[in-house]
mmCIF file of N, CA and C in Angstrom:
data_model
loop_
_atom_site.group_PDB
_atom_site.id
_atom_site.type_symbol
_atom_site.label_atom_id
_atom_site.label_comp_id
_atom_site.label_asym_id
_atom_site.label_seq_id
_atom_site.Cartn_x
_atom_site.Cartn_y
_atom_site.Cartn_z
ATOM 1 N N MET A 41 22.147 -3.755 10.829
ATOM 2 C CA MET A 41 21.296 -4.392 9.847
ATOM 3 C C MET A 41 20.254 -3.387 9.362
ATOM 4 N N LEU A 42 19.826 -3.565 8.134
ATOM 5 C CA LEU A 42 18.852 -2.648 7.553
ATOM 6 C C LEU A 42 17.836 -3.430 6.746
ATOM 7 N N ASN A 43 16.562 -3.167 6.972
ATOM 8 C CA ASN A 43 15.478 -3.798 6.228
ATOM 9 C C ASN A 43 14.508 -2.694 5.834
ATOM 10 N N LYS A 44 14.752 -2.049 4.690
ATOM 11 C CA LYS A 44 13.884 -0.987 4.176
ATOM 12 C C LYS A 44 13.481 -1.345 2.763
ATOM 13 N N PHE A 45 12.214 -1.107 2.463
ATOM 14 C CA PHE A 45 11.664 -1.436 1.163
ATOM 15 C C PHE A 45 10.873 -0.233 0.684
ATOM 16 N N LEU A 46 11.136 0.224 -0.530
ATOM 17 C CA LEU A 46 10.445 1.360 -1.130
ATOM 18 C C LEU A 46 9.806 0.883 -2.422
ATOM 19 N N VAL A 47 8.504 1.140 -2.559
ATOM 20 C CA VAL A 47 7.803 0.691 -3.758
ATOM 21 C C VAL A 47 6.697 1.683 -4.099
ATOM 22 N N ALA A 48 6.486 1.884 -5.391
ATOM 23 C CA ALA A 48 5.352 2.678 -5.874
ATOM 24 C C ALA A 48 4.594 1.800 -6.859
ATOM 25 N N GLY A 49 3.291 1.735 -6.687
ATOM 26 C CA GLY A 49 2.479 0.910 -7.571
ATOM 27 C C GLY A 49 1.018 1.281 -7.447
ATOM 28 N N ARG A 50 0.174 0.518 -8.115
ATOM 29 C CA ARG A 50 -1.268 0.769 -8.090
ATOM 30 C C ARG A 50 -1.973 -0.243 -7.200
ATOM 31 N N MET A 51 -2.960 0.251 -6.462
ATOM 32 C CA MET A 51 -3.786 -0.615 -5.615
ATOM 33 C C MET A 51 -4.566 -1.566 -6.519
ATOM 34 N N THR A 52 -4.584 -2.850 -6.174
ATOM 35 C CA THR A 52 -5.282 -3.839 -7.005
ATOM 36 C C THR A 52 -6.748 -3.992 -6.634
ATOM 37 N N ALA A 53 -7.142 -3.467 -5.475
ATOM 38 C CA ALA A 53 -8.535 -3.547 -5.015
ATOM 39 C C ALA A 53 -8.764 -2.450 -3.989
ATOM 40 N N ASP A 54 -10.027 -2.168 -3.721
ATOM 41 C CA ASP A 54 -10.343 -1.219 -2.661
ATOM 42 C C ASP A 54 -9.936 -1.825 -1.325
ATOM 43 N N PRO A 55 -9.188 -1.077 -0.494
ATOM 44 C CA PRO A 55 -8.743 -1.622 0.792
ATOM 45 C C PRO A 55 -9.894 -1.684 1.789
ATOM 46 N N GLU A 56 -9.798 -2.632 2.693
ATOM 47 C CA GLU A 56 -10.786 -2.780 3.766
ATOM 48 C C GLU A 56 -10.062 -2.894 5.089
ATOM 49 N N ILE A 57 -10.692 -2.371 6.123
ATOM 50 C CA ILE A 57 -10.070 -2.392 7.446
ATOM 51 C C ILE A 57 -10.648 -3.552 8.261
ATOM 52 N N GLN A 58 -9.791 -4.176 9.056
ATOM 53 C CA GLN A 58 -10.197 -5.255 9.950
ATOM 54 C C GLN A 58 -9.765 -4.861 11.358
ATOM 55 N N THR A 59 -10.388 -5.459 12.344
ATOM 56 C CA THR A 59 -10.002 -5.208 13.726
ATOM 57 C C THR A 59 -9.417 -6.492 14.309
ATOM 58 N N LYS A 60 -8.243 -6.382 14.888
ATOM 59 C CA LYS A 60 -7.568 -7.488 15.578
ATOM 60 C C LYS A 60 -7.344 -7.056 17.013
ATOM 61 N N GLY A 61 -8.243 -7.466 17.906
ATOM 62 C CA GLY A 61 -8.166 -7.001 19.292
ATOM 63 C C GLY A 61 -8.456 -5.513 19.326
ATOM 64 N N GLU A 62 -7.508 -4.732 19.833
ATOM 65 C CA GLU A 62 -7.669 -3.279 19.887
ATOM 66 C C GLU A 62 -7.003 -2.572 18.707
ATOM 67 N N ASN A 63 -6.433 -3.326 17.801
ATOM 68 C CA ASN A 63 -5.712 -2.750 16.664
ATOM 69 C C ASN A 63 -6.514 -2.859 15.370
ATOM 70 N N ARG A 64 -6.251 -1.916 14.462
ATOM 71 C CA ARG A 64 -6.849 -1.932 13.137
ATOM 72 C C ARG A 64 -5.792 -2.380 12.132
ATOM 73 N N LEU A 65 -6.227 -3.175 11.164
ATOM 74 C CA LEU A 65 -5.328 -3.771 10.181
ATOM 75 C C LEU A 65 -5.925 -3.605 8.798
ATOM 76 N N CYS A 66 -5.070 -3.266 7.843
ATOM 77 C CA CYS A 66 -5.486 -3.210 6.442
ATOM 78 C C CYS A 66 -4.458 -4.004 5.637
ATOM 79 N N LYS A 67 -4.906 -5.094 5.038
ATOM 80 C CA LYS A 67 -4.044 -5.925 4.207
ATOM 81 C C LYS A 67 -4.467 -5.687 2.765
ATOM 82 N N PHE A 68 -3.514 -5.318 1.913
ATOM 83 C CA PHE A 68 -3.839 -4.987 0.525
ATOM 84 C C PHE A 68 -2.669 -5.354 -0.383
ATOM 85 N N THR A 69 -2.917 -5.316 -1.668
ATOM 86 C CA THR A 69 -1.899 -5.664 -2.661
ATOM 87 C C THR A 69 -1.707 -4.500 -3.615
ATOM 88 N N ILE A 70 -0.443 -4.234 -3.953
ATOM 89 C CA ILE A 70 -0.173 -3.245 -4.989
ATOM 90 C C ILE A 70 0.574 -3.928 -6.133
ATOM 91 N N ALA A 71 0.327 -3.426 -7.338
ATOM 92 C CA ALA A 71 0.968 -3.953 -8.551
ATOM 93 C C ALA A 71 2.007 -2.946 -9.010
ATOM 94 N N CYS A 72 3.185 -3.442 -9.337
ATOM 95 C CA CYS A 72 4.292 -2.592 -9.767
ATOM 96 C C CYS A 72 4.886 -3.183 -11.041
ATOM 97 N N GLU A 73 4.812 -2.413 -12.130
ATOM 98 C CA GLU A 73 5.363 -2.903 -13.396
ATOM 99 C C GLU A 73 6.872 -2.737 -13.418
ATOM 100 N N ARG A 74 7.543 -3.761 -13.926
ATOM 101 C CA ARG A 74 8.979 -3.663 -14.165
ATOM 102 C C ARG A 74 9.173 -2.974 -15.509
ATOM 103 N N PRO A 75 10.288 -2.286 -15.684
ATOM 104 C CA PRO A 75 10.528 -1.681 -17.004
ATOM 105 C C PRO A 75 10.579 -2.760 -18.089
ATOM 106 N N LYS A 76 10.039 -2.423 -19.260
ATOM 107 C CA LYS A 76 10.058 -3.360 -20.387
ATOM 108 C C LYS A 76 11.489 -3.594 -20.842
ATOM 109 N N ARG A 77 11.765 -4.830 -21.181
ATOM 110 C CA ARG A 77 13.073 -5.169 -21.745
ATOM 111 C C ARG A 77 12.962 -5.211 -23.254
ATOM 112 N N LYS A 78 14.078 -5.085 -23.893
ATOM 113 C CA LYS A 78 14.113 -5.152 -25.345
ATOM 114 C C LYS A 78 13.491 -6.463 -25.826
ATOM 115 N N GLY A 79 12.596 -6.349 -26.780
ATOM 116 C CA GLY A 79 11.983 -7.535 -27.356
ATOM 117 C C GLY A 79 10.722 -7.995 -26.650
ATOM 118 N N GLU A 80 10.432 -7.455 -25.476
ATOM 119 C CA GLU A 80 9.215 -7.843 -24.759
ATOM 120 C C GLU A 80 8.035 -7.011 -25.261
ATOM 121 N N GLU A 81 6.897 -7.656 -25.396
ATOM 122 C CA GLU A 81 5.707 -6.943 -25.847
ATOM 123 C C GLU A 81 5.163 -6.040 -24.762
ATOM 124 N N LYS A 82 5.132 -6.548 -23.516
ATOM 125 C CA LYS A 82 4.659 -5.719 -22.408
ATOM 126 C C LYS A 82 5.475 -6.040 -21.166
ATOM 127 N N PRO A 83 5.527 -5.108 -20.237
ATOM 128 C CA PRO A 83 6.349 -5.331 -19.038
ATOM 129 C C PRO A 83 5.736 -6.374 -18.112
ATOM 130 N N GLU A 84 6.589 -6.983 -17.301
ATOM 131 C CA GLU A 84 6.114 -7.901 -16.272
ATOM 132 C C GLU A 84 5.659 -7.084 -15.072
ATOM 133 N N THR A 85 4.760 -7.652 -14.293
ATOM 134 C CA THR A 85 4.231 -6.964 -13.121
ATOM 135 C C THR A 85 4.496 -7.795 -11.877
ATOM 136 N N ASP A 86 4.973 -7.115 -10.834
ATOM 137 C CA ASP A 86 5.148 -7.747 -9.527
ATOM 138 C C ASP A 86 4.004 -7.307 -8.635
ATOM 139 N N PHE A 87 3.535 -8.217 -7.792
ATOM 140 C CA PHE A 87 2.457 -7.925 -6.855
ATOM 141 C C PHE A 87 2.997 -8.062 -5.441
ATOM 142 N N PHE A 88 2.799 -7.016 -4.624
ATOM 143 C CA PHE A 88 3.310 -6.999 -3.267
ATOM 144 C C PHE A 88 2.153 -6.953 -2.278
ATOM 145 N N THR A 89 2.136 -7.913 -1.357
ATOM 146 C CA THR A 89 1.155 -7.917 -0.281
ATOM 147 C C THR A 89 1.678 -6.998 0.809
ATOM 148 N N CYS A 90 0.842 -6.053 1.229
ATOM 149 C CA CYS A 90 1.241 -5.052 2.217
ATOM 150 C C CYS A 90 0.293 -5.092 3.411
ATOM 151 N N ILE A 91 0.836 -4.778 4.580
ATOM 152 C CA ILE A 91 0.030 -4.728 5.796
ATOM 153 C C ILE A 91 0.292 -3.402 6.488
ATOM 154 N N ALA A 92 -0.794 -2.664 6.734
ATOM 155 C CA ALA A 92 -0.709 -1.400 7.464
ATOM 156 C C ALA A 92 -1.514 -1.554 8.748
ATOM 157 N N TRP A 93 -0.978 -1.007 9.830
ATOM 158 C CA TRP A 93 -1.633 -1.112 11.129
ATOM 159 C C TRP A 93 -2.081 0.260 11.610
ATOM 160 N N ASN A 94 -3.165 0.276 12.358
ATOM 161 C CA ASN A 94 -3.680 1.431 13.088
ATOM 162 C C ASN A 94 -3.780 2.686 12.216
ATOM 163 N N ARG A 95 -3.055 3.762 12.532
ATOM 164 C CA ARG A 95 -3.198 5.018 11.790
ATOM 165 C C ARG A 95 -2.868 4.835 10.312
ATOM 166 N N ASN A 96 -1.837 4.074 9.989
ATOM 167 C CA ASN A 96 -1.508 3.822 8.585
ATOM 168 C C ASN A 96 -2.644 3.075 7.887
ATOM 169 N N ALA A 97 -3.284 2.145 8.594
ATOM 170 C CA ALA A 97 -4.431 1.426 8.024
ATOM 171 C C ALA A 97 -5.563 2.397 7.727
ATOM 172 N N ASP A 98 -5.817 3.322 8.646
ATOM 173 C CA ASP A 98 -6.865 4.324 8.440
ATOM 174 C C ASP A 98 -6.574 5.178 7.209
ATOM 175 N N VAL A 99 -5.330 5.603 7.047
ATOM 176 C CA VAL A 99 -4.951 6.447 5.908
ATOM 177 C C VAL A 99 -5.166 5.697 4.591
ATOM 178 N N VAL A 100 -4.742 4.453 4.531
ATOM 179 C CA VAL A 100 -4.909 3.667 3.300
ATOM 180 C C VAL A 100 -6.385 3.546 2.944
ATOM 181 N N VAL A 101 -7.212 3.208 3.921
ATOM 182 C CA VAL A 101 -8.641 3.018 3.663
ATOM 183 C C VAL A 101 -9.326 4.331 3.298
ATOM 184 N N ASP A 102 -8.952 5.425 3.972
ATOM 185 C CA ASP A 102 -9.605 6.712 3.751
ATOM 186 C C ASP A 102 -9.190 7.406 2.455
ATOM 187 N N TRP A 103 -7.969 7.176 1.994
ATOM 188 C CA TRP A 103 -7.437 7.975 0.897
ATOM 189 C C TRP A 103 -7.135 7.222 -0.388
ATOM 190 N N PHE A 104 -7.153 5.900 -0.382
ATOM 191 C CA PHE A 104 -6.775 5.150 -1.575
ATOM 192 C C PHE A 104 -7.842 4.136 -1.956
ATOM 193 N N GLY A 105 -7.948 3.885 -3.254
ATOM 194 C CA GLY A 105 -8.884 2.897 -3.764
ATOM 195 C C GLY A 105 -8.255 2.155 -4.930
ATOM 196 N N LYS A 106 -8.989 1.223 -5.453
ATOM 197 C CA LYS A 106 -8.511 0.408 -6.565
ATOM 198 C C LYS A 106 -8.024 1.308 -7.706
ATOM 199 N N GLY A 107 -6.817 1.024 -8.191
ATOM 200 C CA GLY A 107 -6.239 1.757 -9.311
ATOM 201 C C GLY A 107 -5.427 2.971 -8.926
ATOM 202 N N ASP A 108 -5.520 3.425 -7.670
ATOM 203 C CA ASP A 108 -4.760 4.597 -7.239
ATOM 204 C C ASP A 108 -3.284 4.244 -7.089
ATOM 205 N N ILE A 109 -2.423 5.217 -7.393
ATOM 206 C CA ILE A 109 -0.984 5.039 -7.192
ATOM 207 C C ILE A 109 -0.659 5.361 -5.738
ATOM 208 N N ILE A 110 0.124 4.497 -5.123
ATOM 209 C CA ILE A 110 0.553 4.682 -3.734
ATOM 210 C C ILE A 110 2.048 4.376 -3.649
ATOM 211 N N THR A 111 2.756 5.155 -2.869
ATOM 212 C CA THR A 111 4.180 4.916 -2.621
ATOM 213 C C THR A 111 4.332 4.573 -1.142
ATOM 214 N N LEU A 112 5.029 3.484 -0.876
ATOM 215 C CA LEU A 112 5.183 2.983 0.492
ATOM 216 C C LEU A 112 6.639 2.787 0.848
ATOM 217 N N VAL A 113 6.936 3.000 2.114
ATOM 218 C CA VAL A 113 8.218 2.621 2.699
ATOM 219 C C VAL A 113 7.873 1.662 3.817
ATOM 220 N N GLY A 114 8.588 0.562 3.876
ATOM 221 C CA GLY A 114 8.300 -0.410 4.915
ATOM 222 C C GLY A 114 9.441 -1.387 5.091
ATOM 223 N N ALA A 115 9.132 -2.470 5.762
ATOM 224 C CA ALA A 115 10.101 -3.535 6.011
ATOM 225 C C ALA A 115 9.525 -4.832 5.460
ATOM 226 N N VAL A 116 10.373 -5.643 4.866
ATOM 227 C CA VAL A 116 9.952 -6.927 4.311
ATOM 228 C C VAL A 116 9.974 -7.977 5.417
ATOM 229 N N HIS A 117 8.860 -8.695 5.543
ATOM 230 C CA HIS A 117 8.754 -9.776 6.523
ATOM 231 C C HIS A 117 8.476 -11.067 5.768
ATOM 232 N N ILE A 118 9.250 -12.096 6.070
ATOM 233 C CA ILE A 118 9.038 -13.415 5.474
ATOM 234 C C ILE A 118 8.499 -14.321 6.578
ATOM 235 N N ASN A 119 7.281 -14.777 6.377
ATOM 236 C CA ASN A 119 6.620 -15.631 7.358
ATOM 237 C C ASN A 119 6.713 -17.080 6.917
ATOM 238 N N GLN A 120 7.102 -17.952 7.821
ATOM 239 C CA GLN A 120 7.191 -19.374 7.530
ATOM 240 C C GLN A 120 6.061 -20.089 8.249
ATOM 241 N N TYR A 121 5.398 -20.985 7.524
ATOM 242 C CA TYR A 121 4.301 -21.735 8.122
ATOM 243 C C TYR A 121 4.211 -23.095 7.436
ATOM 244 N N GLU A 122 3.381 -23.961 8.003
ATOM 245 C CA GLU A 122 3.205 -25.294 7.446
ATOM 246 C C GLU A 122 1.744 -25.479 7.052
ATOM 247 N N LYS A 123 1.528 -26.003 5.856
ATOM 248 C CA LYS A 123 0.176 -26.262 5.364
ATOM 249 C C LYS A 123 0.159 -27.649 4.738
ATOM 250 N N ASN A 124 -0.735 -28.483 5.230
ATOM 251 C CA ASN A 124 -0.837 -29.867 4.749
ATOM 252 C C ASN A 124 0.510 -30.582 4.810
ATOM 253 N N GLY A 125 1.261 -30.340 5.876
ATOM 254 C CA GLY A 125 2.546 -31.009 6.064
ATOM 255 C C GLY A 125 3.673 -30.446 5.214
ATOM 256 N N GLU A 126 3.402 -29.410 4.444
ATOM 257 C CA GLU A 126 4.406 -28.816 3.567
ATOM 258 C C GLU A 126 4.823 -27.450 4.108
ATOM 259 N N LYS A 127 6.143 -27.205 4.198
ATOM 260 C CA LYS A 127 6.634 -25.922 4.673
ATOM 261 C C LYS A 127 6.486 -24.879 3.559
ATOM 262 N N ARG A 128 5.973 -23.700 3.957
ATOM 263 C CA ARG A 128 5.742 -22.629 2.991
ATOM 264 C C ARG A 128 6.252 -21.305 3.543
ATOM 265 N N ASN A 129 6.429 -20.338 2.644
ATOM 266 C CA ASN A 129 6.822 -18.984 3.010
ATOM 267 C C ASN A 129 5.852 -17.999 2.385
ATOM 268 N N SER A 130 5.612 -16.910 3.075
ATOM 269 C CA SER A 130 4.874 -15.798 2.484
ATOM 270 C C SER A 130 5.662 -14.528 2.769
ATOM 271 N N THR A 131 5.650 -13.619 1.812
ATOM 272 C CA THR A 131 6.383 -12.370 1.954
ATOM 273 C C THR A 131 5.391 -11.223 2.028
ATOM 274 N N GLU A 132 5.567 -10.357 3.020
ATOM 275 C CA GLU A 132 4.684 -9.210 3.209
ATOM 276 C C GLU A 132 5.522 -7.970 3.484
ATOM 277 N N VAL A 133 4.976 -6.828 3.125
ATOM 278 C CA VAL A 133 5.613 -5.552 3.425
ATOM 279 C C VAL A 133 4.844 -4.915 4.575
ATOM 280 N N LYS A 134 5.515 -4.696 5.700
ATOM 281 C CA LYS A 134 4.901 -4.003 6.827
ATOM 282 C C LYS A 134 5.086 -2.503 6.587
ATOM 283 N N VAL A 135 3.984 -1.806 6.371
ATOM 284 C CA VAL A 135 4.007 -0.398 5.983
ATOM 285 C C VAL A 135 4.434 0.473 7.161
ATOM 286 N N GLU A 136 5.444 1.320 6.920
ATOM 287 C CA GLU A 136 5.920 2.268 7.922
ATOM 288 C C GLU A 136 5.587 3.703 7.529
ATOM 289 N N GLU A 137 5.621 4.000 6.219
ATOM 290 C CA GLU A 137 5.325 5.344 5.715
ATOM 291 C C GLU A 137 4.472 5.226 4.465
ATOM 292 N N ILE A 138 3.568 6.200 4.290
ATOM 293 C CA ILE A 138 2.726 6.259 3.095
ATOM 294 C C ILE A 138 2.948 7.615 2.453
ATOM 295 N N HIS A 139 3.174 7.618 1.142
ATOM 296 C CA HIS A 139 3.383 8.865 0.403
ATOM 297 C C HIS A 139 2.365 8.950 -0.725
ATOM 298 N N PHE A 140 1.776 10.120 -0.879
ATOM 299 C CA PHE A 140 0.823 10.342 -1.961
ATOM 300 C C PHE A 140 1.598 10.610 -3.236
ATOM 301 N N SER A 141 1.259 9.861 -4.283
ATOM 302 C CA SER A 141 1.963 9.988 -5.551
ATOM 303 C C SER A 141 1.087 10.615 -6.615
ATOM 304 N N GLY A 142 -0.169 10.904 -6.275
ATOM 305 C CA GLY A 142 -1.092 11.433 -7.274
ATOM 306 C C GLY A 142 -1.510 10.321 -8.210
ATOM 307 N N GLY A 143 -2.128 10.684 -9.288
ATOM 308 C CA GLY A 143 -2.463 9.711 -10.315
ATOM 309 C C GLY A 143 -3.605 8.802 -9.953
ATOM 310 N N LYS A 144 -4.721 9.365 -9.513
ATOM 311 C CA LYS A 144 -5.895 8.535 -9.262
ATOM 312 C C LYS A 144 -6.367 7.969 -10.586
ATOM 313 N N LYS A 145 -6.617 6.679 -10.612
ATOM 314 C CA LYS A 145 -7.092 6.047 -11.835
ATOM 315 C C LYS A 145 -8.603 6.206 -11.950
ATOM 316 N N ASN A 146 -9.299 6.142 -10.790
ATOM 317 C CA ASN A 146 -10.755 6.261 -10.762
ATOM 318 C C ASN A 146 -11.148 7.662 -10.342
ATOM 319 N N ASN A 147 -12.343 8.082 -10.710
ATOM 320 C CA ASN A 147 -12.863 9.351 -10.196
ATOM 321 C C ASN A 147 -13.161 9.171 -8.726
ATOM 322 N N ASN A 148 -12.828 10.186 -7.930
ATOM 323 C CA ASN A 148 -13.029 10.097 -6.489
ATOM 324 C C ASN A 148 -13.703 11.370 -6.026
ATOM 325 N N THR A 149 -14.658 11.260 -5.136
ATOM 326 C CA THR A 149 -15.385 12.438 -4.663
ATOM 327 C C THR A 149 -14.486 13.377 -3.880
ATOM 328 N N ASN A 150 -13.353 12.918 -3.354
ATOM 329 C CA ASN A 150 -12.445 13.792 -2.608
ATOM 330 C C ASN A 150 -11.471 14.526 -3.518
ATOM 331 N N ALA A 151 -11.413 14.149 -4.792
ATOM 332 C CA ALA A 151 -10.461 14.763 -5.705
ATOM 333 C C ALA A 151 -10.732 16.256 -5.795
ATOM 334 N N GLY A 152 -9.693 17.049 -5.628
ATOM 335 C CA GLY A 152 -9.816 18.485 -5.736
ATOM 336 C C GLY A 152 -10.392 19.152 -4.506
ATOM 337 N N SER A 153 -10.630 18.398 -3.443
ATOM 338 C CA SER A 153 -11.182 19.004 -2.226
ATOM 339 C C SER A 153 -10.062 19.633 -1.419
ATOM 340 N N ASP A 154 -10.435 20.494 -0.500
ATOM 341 C CA ASP A 154 -9.452 21.153 0.357
ATOM 342 C C ASP A 154 -9.049 20.285 1.534
ATOM 343 N N GLU A 155 -9.689 19.152 1.679
ATOM 344 C CA GLU A 155 -9.413 18.268 2.801
ATOM 345 C C GLU A 155 -8.026 17.650 2.639
ATOM 346 N N GLU A 156 -7.252 17.641 3.718
ATOM 347 C CA GLU A 156 -5.920 17.079 3.679
ATOM 348 C C GLU A 156 -5.813 15.931 4.662
ATOM 349 N N PRO A 157 -4.889 14.990 4.435
ATOM 350 C CA PRO A 157 -4.750 13.869 5.360
ATOM 351 C C PRO A 157 -4.310 14.358 6.745
ATOM 352 N N LEU A 158 -4.699 13.590 7.749
ATOM 353 C CA LEU A 158 -4.406 13.967 9.123
ATOM 354 C C LEU A 158 -3.228 13.210 9.696
ATOM 355 N N PHE A 159 -2.196 12.993 8.942
ATOM 356 C CA PHE A 159 -1.032 12.282 9.471
ATOM 357 C C PHE A 159 0.238 13.023 9.143
#
């Protein structure tokens, strides 16, 4: 069996880190435009909820911000839960790899620095 997901998109907000016990967690969303189809005025956009743990969470928080392009490899997880007696599903991407794609949308104080990621 294989569960691999590859996506490149823009961060929709500045990521924040949370602590769950002894682990660090960063939950964030990226937007990925689909190619425009003939006759469409603008392309549709898909939004993917992503979860990075520990070192990957640190990298996301330290190196990416709202509007930055990020490329991720991960696994798709579908969570089933019940809310108000109704069964629901949520889909999340568990981040396994992070790739720098360039293309910062915002000015960043680290841009052009000699500092490199530590992963």
